[in-house]
Amino acid sequence: MDNLYSLTAGELLGLLDKKTIKPEEIIESVYSRAQSVDKKIKGYLNLDREKALSRAKSLPSSGKLKGIPVAVKDNICVEGELTTCASKILRGFKPPYNATVIEKLKSEGAVIFGKTNMDEFAFGSSCENSSYFPTLNPWDTARIPGGSSGGSAAVVSADEAVMAIGSDTGGSIRQPASLCGVVGMKPTYGRVSRYGLIAFASSLDQIGPLTKDIKDAALLLGVIAGFDEKDSTSVNVPVPDYASYLKNDVKGVKIGIPKEYFVEGMDKEVEASVREAIALLKGKGAQIVDVSLPHTEYAVAVYYILATAEASSNLARFDGVQYGYRCEDPANLLDMYERTRGEGFGAEAKRRIILGTYVLSSGYYDAYYLKAQKVRMLIKNDFEQVFKSGCDCILTPTSPTPAFKVGERSADPLSMYLSDIFTISVNLAGVPALSMPCGFTKSGLPIGMQLIGNFFEEGKIFNAAYAYESNTDWHKRSPKL
Amino acid sequence: MSEMEEKVRYVARLARIKLTDEEVGLFSRQLDGILGYVDKLNKKLDIQKETPPMSHPHEASNSFRADEVKPSLPPEKVLANAPQKKGDFFKVPRIIEE
């Protein structure tokens, strides 16, 4: 059967159930597609046909994802596979264990398919900060795919993967999903184990799915979610059957529209598409209400203090002793640390470590770090107020603009940081959110909208998202490659 | 050397990162801009003293496990990625003079 690569996991599982196709045929189809288009996109860091085929041949006898290839962001540990966070400092690193999400995927029959490119250590919003090469947007290869999970979003968008997993610290799944025209979800903090995810900012990071449609997102989240005793930040809350929320019915569902997310200066086509999506949901019976998240304007400032502070601490482990790169002929231990880290980290990683160390240093801790932690509490309170008022979801744009051009914001880190202005608050609060396609610009670039839910209420997001998707066809469009 | 360049050099030493002079210049200018932006927390926002700092999205408590022996990674797997090793040890430059 031709073009298996273009199908969703749900469609492929149907064919596998009927025994119309075999898992190896899916692998061959998706691998051939990647061979033909990845030279333009550069979404994969490692992709090995023989390994994928051998995994497909030795699958468990059953499983929710039996035979489905899943691409994995390069900051998630796969035993014996290169896992480098797209950084020179981890070149050659092969983890001696699997991340919990990888164990869960394997136990449900998924085929771990390849490692995807990313901004180094997940530091970035454009996928230009990889120490290997930048990934490009399948809809326009002069543009960035978003970041940091740009590789995972791009390979799903270009049909080089059926599904992918990424990580989201300030929007790193949702923003590239939006810019590449796919579905991406950041689950509630603690919903998915972070064991085996190479940490960026431990109180914000969360692993989540990138897929072609909402049904696949619900399926993949159902597989990777759940309590894990290996992760002390994992929360022991039962995982519902997300498929039961996939109903084309939003009658009475209360959706909040925060005025702070529709600001002067945002892209007109993005605003128009999101407003049309709101109108569609209203037409289907959703109750649309105005809400306020008054501390939104401080989110980026809070994020870049807290995230860099946590990153400066987490990245202290890369010192040339236990794994990865070590500088040549160090004169002494201090020289080894300083040159290994100076030569091994890229510019954005160094910039963030310097900023994080600065805000944690004596004399600046209270003015920056402690104050940011207090404003984080105010941002979380904003969300709690909205959900206490009875809202089931909040709807916003995912990104203030469509994909920008390669190099356009590289020299100005602050303008790059502001690309995540609509996604960052969600990570600070810890609530779940999903990005899905809701239109295209006149020049053919995808536009995404974000649905935010209350803690552990991913199901309500899936309900609203599925109802919207069932009445539109944005998700069915594919880039011409 | 500007005040910000001095700060960047000082912080880079704390963070154990060797920077080139060009990097010190570049990061000083960029951090000036970023810190100017994040200063809005100090200039525009009046935070009450009683607002508690938030370090974690959920009520965090110590995560205790039973004190029992469980399998762990064998030394050869732990050492497999070492840049330099000797026997069952990671090898690093000498710290104590002879």
CSV table of N, CA, C and O in Angstrom, one decimal, chain A residues 109-156:
chain,number,residue,atom,x,y,z
A,109,GLY,N,4.2,-1.3,22.3
A,109,GLY,CA,4.5,-1.7,20.9
A,109,GLY,C,5.0,-0.7,20.0
A,109,GLY,O,5.1,-0.9,18.8
A,110,ALA,N,5.2,0.6,20.5
A,110,ALA,CA,5.7,1.6,19.6
A,110,ALA,C,7.1,1.3,19.1
A,110,ALA,O,7.9,0.7,19.9
A,111,VAL,N,7.5,1.7,17.9
A,111,VAL,CA,8.8,1.5,17.4
A,111,VAL,C,9.6,2.8,17.6
A,111,VAL,O,9.2,3.8,17.0
A,112,ILE,N,10.6,2.8,18.4
A,112,ILE,CA,11.4,4.1,18.6
A,112,ILE,C,12.1,4.3,17.3
A,112,ILE,O,13.0,3.5,16.9
A,113,PHE,N,11.8,5.4,16.6
A,113,PHE,CA,12.1,5.5,15.2
A,113,PHE,C,13.4,6.3,14.9
A,113,PHE,O,14.2,6.0,14.0
A,114,GLY,N,13.7,7.4,15.6
A,114,GLY,CA,14.8,8.2,15.3
A,114,GLY,C,14.9,9.3,16.3
A,114,GLY,O,14.0,9.6,17.0
A,115,LYS,N,16.1,10.0,16.3
A,115,LYS,CA,16.2,11.1,17.3
A,115,LYS,C,16.1,12.4,16.5
A,115,LYS,O,16.8,12.6,15.4
A,116,THR,N,15.3,13.4,17.0
A,116,THR,CA,15.1,14.6,16.2
A,116,THR,C,15.9,15.8,16.7
A,116,THR,O,16.2,15.8,17.9
A,117,ASN,N,16.2,16.7,15.8
A,117,ASN,CA,17.0,17.8,16.1
A,117,ASN,C,16.2,18.8,17.0
A,117,ASN,O,15.0,18.8,17.2
A,118,MET,N,17.0,19.7,17.7
A,118,MET,CA,16.4,20.6,18.7
A,118,MET,C,17.4,21.7,18.9
A,118,MET,O,18.5,21.7,18.5
A,119,ASP,N,16.9,22.8,19.6
A,119,ASP,CA,17.8,23.8,20.1
A,119,ASP,C,18.6,23.2,21.2
A,119,ASP,O,18.1,22.4,22.0
A,120,GLU,N,19.9,23.5,21.2
A,120,GLU,CA,20.8,22.9,22.2
A,120,GLU,C,20.2,23.0,23.6
A,120,GLU,O,19.8,24.0,24.1
A,121,PHE,N,20.1,21.8,24.3
A,121,PHE,CA,19.6,21.7,25.6
A,121,PHE,C,18.1,22.3,25.7
A,121,PHE,O,17.7,22.8,26.8
A,122,ALA,N,17.4,22.4,24.6
A,122,ALA,CA,16.1,23.0,24.6
A,122,ALA,C,16.1,24.5,24.8
A,122,ALA,O,15.1,25.1,25.2
A,123,PHE,N,17.2,25.2,24.5
A,123,PHE,CA,17.4,26.6,24.7
A,123,PHE,C,17.1,27.3,23.3
A,123,PHE,O,18.0,27.5,22.6
A,124,GLY,N,15.8,27.6,23.1
A,124,GLY,CA,15.6,28.4,21.9
A,124,GLY,C,14.1,28.2,21.4
A,124,GLY,O,13.4,27.4,21.8
A,125,SER,N,13.8,29.1,20.4
A,125,SER,CA,12.4,29.1,19.9
A,125,SER,C,12.4,29.0,18.4
A,125,SER,O,11.5,29.3,17.7
A,126,SER,N,13.6,28.5,17.8
A,126,SER,CA,13.7,28.5,16.4
A,126,SER,C,14.3,27.3,15.8
A,126,SER,O,14.4,27.1,14.6
A,127,CYS,N,14.9,26.4,16.6
A,127,CYS,CA,15.7,25.3,16.2
A,127,CYS,C,17.0,25.7,15.4
A,127,CYS,O,17.5,24.9,14.6
A,128,GLU,N,17.4,26.9,15.6
A,128,GLU,CA,18.7,27.4,15.0
A,128,GLU,C,19.9,27.1,15.9
A,128,GLU,O,21.0,27.3,15.5
A,129,ASN,N,19.6,26.8,17.2
A,129,ASN,CA,20.7,26.7,18.1
A,129,ASN,C,21.3,25.3,18.3
A,129,ASN,O,22.0,25.0,19.2
A,130,SER,N,20.9,24.4,17.4
A,130,SER,CA,21.5,23.1,17.4
A,130,SER,C,23.0,23.2,17.1
A,130,SER,O,23.4,24.0,16.2
A,131,SER,N,23.8,22.4,17.7
A,131,SER,CA,25.3,22.4,17.4
A,131,SER,C,25.5,21.6,16.1
A,131,SER,O,26.7,21.6,15.6
A,132,TYR,N,24.5,21.0,15.5
A,132,TYR,CA,24.7,20.2,14.3
A,132,TYR,C,24.3,21.0,13.1
A,132,TYR,O,25.1,21.3,12.2
A,133,PHE,N,23.0,21.4,13.0
A,133,PHE,CA,22.5,22.2,11.8
A,133,PHE,C,21.1,22.7,12.2
A,133,PHE,O,20.5,22.1,13.1
A,134,PRO,N,20.7,23.7,11.6
A,134,PRO,CA,19.3,24.1,11.9
A,134,PRO,C,18.3,23.3,11.1
A,134,PRO,O,18.6,22.7,10.1
A,135,THR,N,17.1,23.1,11.8
A,135,THR,CA,16.0,22.4,11.1
A,135,THR,C,15.2,23.5,10.4
A,135,THR,O,15.1,24.6,10.9
A,136,LEU,N,14.5,23.2,9.3
A,136,LEU,CA,13.8,24.2,8.5
A,136,LEU,C,12.3,23.8,8.5
A,136,LEU,O,11.9,22.7,8.6
A,137,ASN,N,11.5,24.8,8.2
A,137,ASN,CA,10.0,24.6,8.3
A,137,ASN,C,9.5,24.0,7.0
A,137,ASN,O,9.8,24.5,5.9
A,138,PRO,N,8.8,22.9,7.1
A,138,PRO,CA,8.4,22.2,5.9
A,138,PRO,C,7.4,23.0,5.0
A,138,PRO,O,7.3,22.7,3.8
A,139,TRP,N,6.8,24.0,5.5
A,139,TRP,CA,5.9,24.9,4.7
A,139,TRP,C,6.6,25.9,4.0
A,139,TRP,O,6.1,26.5,3.0
A,140,ASP,N,7.8,26.3,4.4
A,140,ASP,CA,8.7,27.3,3.7
A,140,ASP,C,10.1,27.1,4.3
A,140,ASP,O,10.3,27.5,5.4
A,141,THR,N,10.9,26.5,3.5
A,141,THR,CA,12.3,26.2,4.0
A,141,THR,C,13.2,27.4,4.2
A,141,THR,O,14.3,27.2,4.7
A,142,ALA,N,12.7,28.6,3.9
A,142,ALA,CA,13.5,29.8,4.3
A,142,ALA,C,13.1,30.2,5.7
A,142,ALA,O,13.7,31.2,6.2
A,143,ARG,N,12.2,29.5,6.3
A,143,ARG,CA,11.7,29.9,7.7
A,143,ARG,C,12.1,28.8,8.7
A,143,ARG,O,12.3,27.6,8.3
A,144,ILE,N,12.0,29.2,9.9
A,144,ILE,CA,12.3,28.3,11.0
A,144,ILE,C,11.1,27.5,11.4
A,144,ILE,O,9.9,27.9,11.1
A,145,PRO,N,11.3,26.3,12.0
A,145,PRO,CA,10.1,25.5,12.3
A,145,PRO,C,9.6,25.8,13.7
A,145,PRO,O,8.6,25.2,14.2
A,146,GLY,N,10.3,26.7,14.4
A,146,GLY,CA,10.0,26.9,15.9
A,146,GLY,C,10.9,26.0,16.7
A,146,GLY,O,11.6,25.1,16.2
A,147,GLY,N,10.8,26.3,18.0
A,147,GLY,CA,11.7,25.5,18.9
A,147,GLY,C,11.2,25.4,20.3
A,147,GLY,O,10.2,26.1,20.7
A,148,SER,N,11.8,24.6,21.1
A,148,SER,CA,13.0,23.9,20.8
A,148,SER,C,12.7,22.5,20.1
A,148,SER,O,13.7,21.9,19.6
A,149,SER,N,11.5,22.0,20.2
A,149,SER,CA,11.2,20.7,19.6
A,149,SER,C,11.0,20.9,18.1
A,149,SER,O,10.0,20.2,17.6
A,150,GLY,N,11.7,21.7,17.5
A,150,GLY,CA,11.5,22.0,16.0
A,150,GLY,C,11.7,20.7,15.2
A,150,GLY,O,10.9,20.5,14.2
A,151,GLY,N,12.6,19.9,15.5
A,151,GLY,CA,12.8,18.6,14.7
A,151,GLY,C,11.6,17.7,14.8
A,151,GLY,O,11.1,17.2,13.8
A,152,SER,N,11.1,17.6,16.0
A,152,SER,CA,9.9,16.7,16.2
A,152,SER,C,8.7,17.2,15.5
A,152,SER,O,7.9,16.5,14.9
A,153,ALA,N,8.5,18.5,15.6
A,153,ALA,CA,7.3,19.1,14.9
A,153,ALA,C,7.5,19.0,13.4
A,153,ALA,O,6.5,18.7,12.6
A,154,ALA,N,8.7,19.3,12.9
A,154,ALA,CA,8.9,19.3,11.4
A,154,ALA,C,8.8,17.9,10.8
A,154,ALA,O,8.2,17.8,9.7
A,155,VAL,N,9.3,16.9,11.5
A,155,VAL,CA,9.2,15.5,10.9
A,155,VAL,C,7.7,15.0,10.9
A,155,VAL,O,7.3,14.3,10.0
A,156,VAL,N,6.9,15.4,11.9
A,156,VAL,CA,5.5,15.0,11.8
A,156,VAL,C,4.8,15.8,10.7
A,156,VAL,O,4.0,15.2,9.9
